[in-house]
CSV table of C-alpha atoms in Angstrom, one decimal:
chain,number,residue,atom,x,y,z
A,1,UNK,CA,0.0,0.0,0.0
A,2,UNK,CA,1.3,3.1,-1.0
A,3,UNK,CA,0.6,5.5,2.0
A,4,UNK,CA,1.9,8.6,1.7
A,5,UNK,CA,0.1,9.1,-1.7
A,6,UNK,CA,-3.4,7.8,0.1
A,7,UNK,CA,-2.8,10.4,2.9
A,8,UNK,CA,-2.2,13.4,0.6
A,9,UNK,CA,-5.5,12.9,-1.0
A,10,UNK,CA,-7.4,11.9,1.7
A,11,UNK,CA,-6.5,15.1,4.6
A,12,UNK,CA,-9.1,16.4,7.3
A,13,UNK,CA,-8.4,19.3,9.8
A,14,UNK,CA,-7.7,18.9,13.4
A,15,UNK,CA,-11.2,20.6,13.9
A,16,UNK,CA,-13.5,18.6,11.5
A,17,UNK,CA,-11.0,15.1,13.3
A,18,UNK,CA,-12.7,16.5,16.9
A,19,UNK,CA,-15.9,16.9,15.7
A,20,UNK,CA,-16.4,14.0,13.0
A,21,UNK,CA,-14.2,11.6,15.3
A,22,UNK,CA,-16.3,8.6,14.5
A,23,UNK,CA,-16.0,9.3,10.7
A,24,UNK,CA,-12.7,9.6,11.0
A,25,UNK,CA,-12.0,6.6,12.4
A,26,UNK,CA,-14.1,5.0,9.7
A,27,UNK,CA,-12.2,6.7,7.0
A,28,UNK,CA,-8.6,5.4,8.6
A,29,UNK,CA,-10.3,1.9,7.9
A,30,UNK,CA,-9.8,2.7,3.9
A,31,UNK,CA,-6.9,4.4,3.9
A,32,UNK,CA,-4.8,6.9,6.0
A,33,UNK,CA,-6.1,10.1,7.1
A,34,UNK,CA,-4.0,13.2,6.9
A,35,UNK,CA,-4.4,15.8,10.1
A,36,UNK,CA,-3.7,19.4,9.2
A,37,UNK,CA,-4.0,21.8,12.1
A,38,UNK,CA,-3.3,25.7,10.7
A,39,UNK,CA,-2.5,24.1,7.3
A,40,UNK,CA,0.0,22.0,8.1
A,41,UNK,CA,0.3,18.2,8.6
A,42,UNK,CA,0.3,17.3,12.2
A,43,UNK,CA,-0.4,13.5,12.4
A,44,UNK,CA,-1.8,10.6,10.3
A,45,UNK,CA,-4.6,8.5,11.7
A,46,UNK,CA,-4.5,4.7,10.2
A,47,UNK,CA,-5.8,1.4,10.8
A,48,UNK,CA,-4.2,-0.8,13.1
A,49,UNK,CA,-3.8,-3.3,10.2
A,50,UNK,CA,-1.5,-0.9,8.0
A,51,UNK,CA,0.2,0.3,11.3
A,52,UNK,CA,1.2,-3.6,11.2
A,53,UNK,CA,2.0,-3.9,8.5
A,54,UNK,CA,4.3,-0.8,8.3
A,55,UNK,CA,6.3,-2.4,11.4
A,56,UNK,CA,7.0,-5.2,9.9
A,57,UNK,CA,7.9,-3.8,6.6
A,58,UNK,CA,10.4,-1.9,8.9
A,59,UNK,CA,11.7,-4.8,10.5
A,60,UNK,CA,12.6,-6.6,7.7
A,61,UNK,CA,14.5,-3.5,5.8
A,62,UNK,CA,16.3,-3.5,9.3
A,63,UNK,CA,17.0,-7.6,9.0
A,64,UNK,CA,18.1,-7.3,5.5
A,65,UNK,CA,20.6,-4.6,6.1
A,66,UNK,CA,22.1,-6.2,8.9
A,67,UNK,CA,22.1,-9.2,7.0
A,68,UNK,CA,23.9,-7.5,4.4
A,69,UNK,CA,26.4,-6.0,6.0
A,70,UNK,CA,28.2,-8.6,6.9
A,71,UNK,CA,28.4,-7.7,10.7
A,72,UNK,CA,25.7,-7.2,12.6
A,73,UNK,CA,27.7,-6.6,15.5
A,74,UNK,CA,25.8,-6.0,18.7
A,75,UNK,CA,21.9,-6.1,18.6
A,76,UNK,CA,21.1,-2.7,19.9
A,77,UNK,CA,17.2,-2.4,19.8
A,78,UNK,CA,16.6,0.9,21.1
A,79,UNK,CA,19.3,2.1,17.6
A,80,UNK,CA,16.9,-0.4,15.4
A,81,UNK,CA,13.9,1.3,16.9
A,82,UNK,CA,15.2,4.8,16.4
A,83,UNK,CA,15.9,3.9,12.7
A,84,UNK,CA,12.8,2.5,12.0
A,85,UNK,CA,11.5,5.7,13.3
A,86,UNK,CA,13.7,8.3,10.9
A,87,UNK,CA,12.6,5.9,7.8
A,88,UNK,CA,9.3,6.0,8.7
A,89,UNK,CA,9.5,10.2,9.3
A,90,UNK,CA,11.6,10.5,5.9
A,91,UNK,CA,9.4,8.2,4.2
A,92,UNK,CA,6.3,10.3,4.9
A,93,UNK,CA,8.6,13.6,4.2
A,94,UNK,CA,8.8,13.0,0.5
């Protein structure tokens, strides 16, 4: 699933989120749900099953490059957590 495209075209305000909560939550059902408070992106409400599915799409990038480094060295899982973070921030930055 492509996500950041979904949540560009599907945005709601933090305003319309408080009132239309309900909807909302329906909505993150489809597809993720772009908050904008004062016109700019302040969170993304999805489902739990893409939220899933994005951690363990960022667990095995994190496998595979350990894996193919050659040295994995010391597992560090607060680091692998951290990354996982800044890909998922950069990923939703472009």
């Amino acid at each position: 699933m492509n996500f950041i495209k979904n949540t560009m075209e599907n945005t709601i305000t933090a305003t319309q989120a408080k009132q239309e909560f309900g909807e909302l939550i329906l909505r993150s059902q489809k597809s993720p749900v772009q908050v904008t408070k004062n016109g700019k992106p302040v969170a993304v409400i999805l489902s739990d099953t893409d939220y899933q599915q994005m951690k363990k799409q960022n667990l095995r990038a994190a496998l595979i490059e350990g894996e193919l480094s050659g040295d994995a060295g010391e597992l560090d899982i607060q680091a692998i957590k951290e990354k996982a973070r800044k890909q998922m921030a950069d990923a939703q930055d472009s």
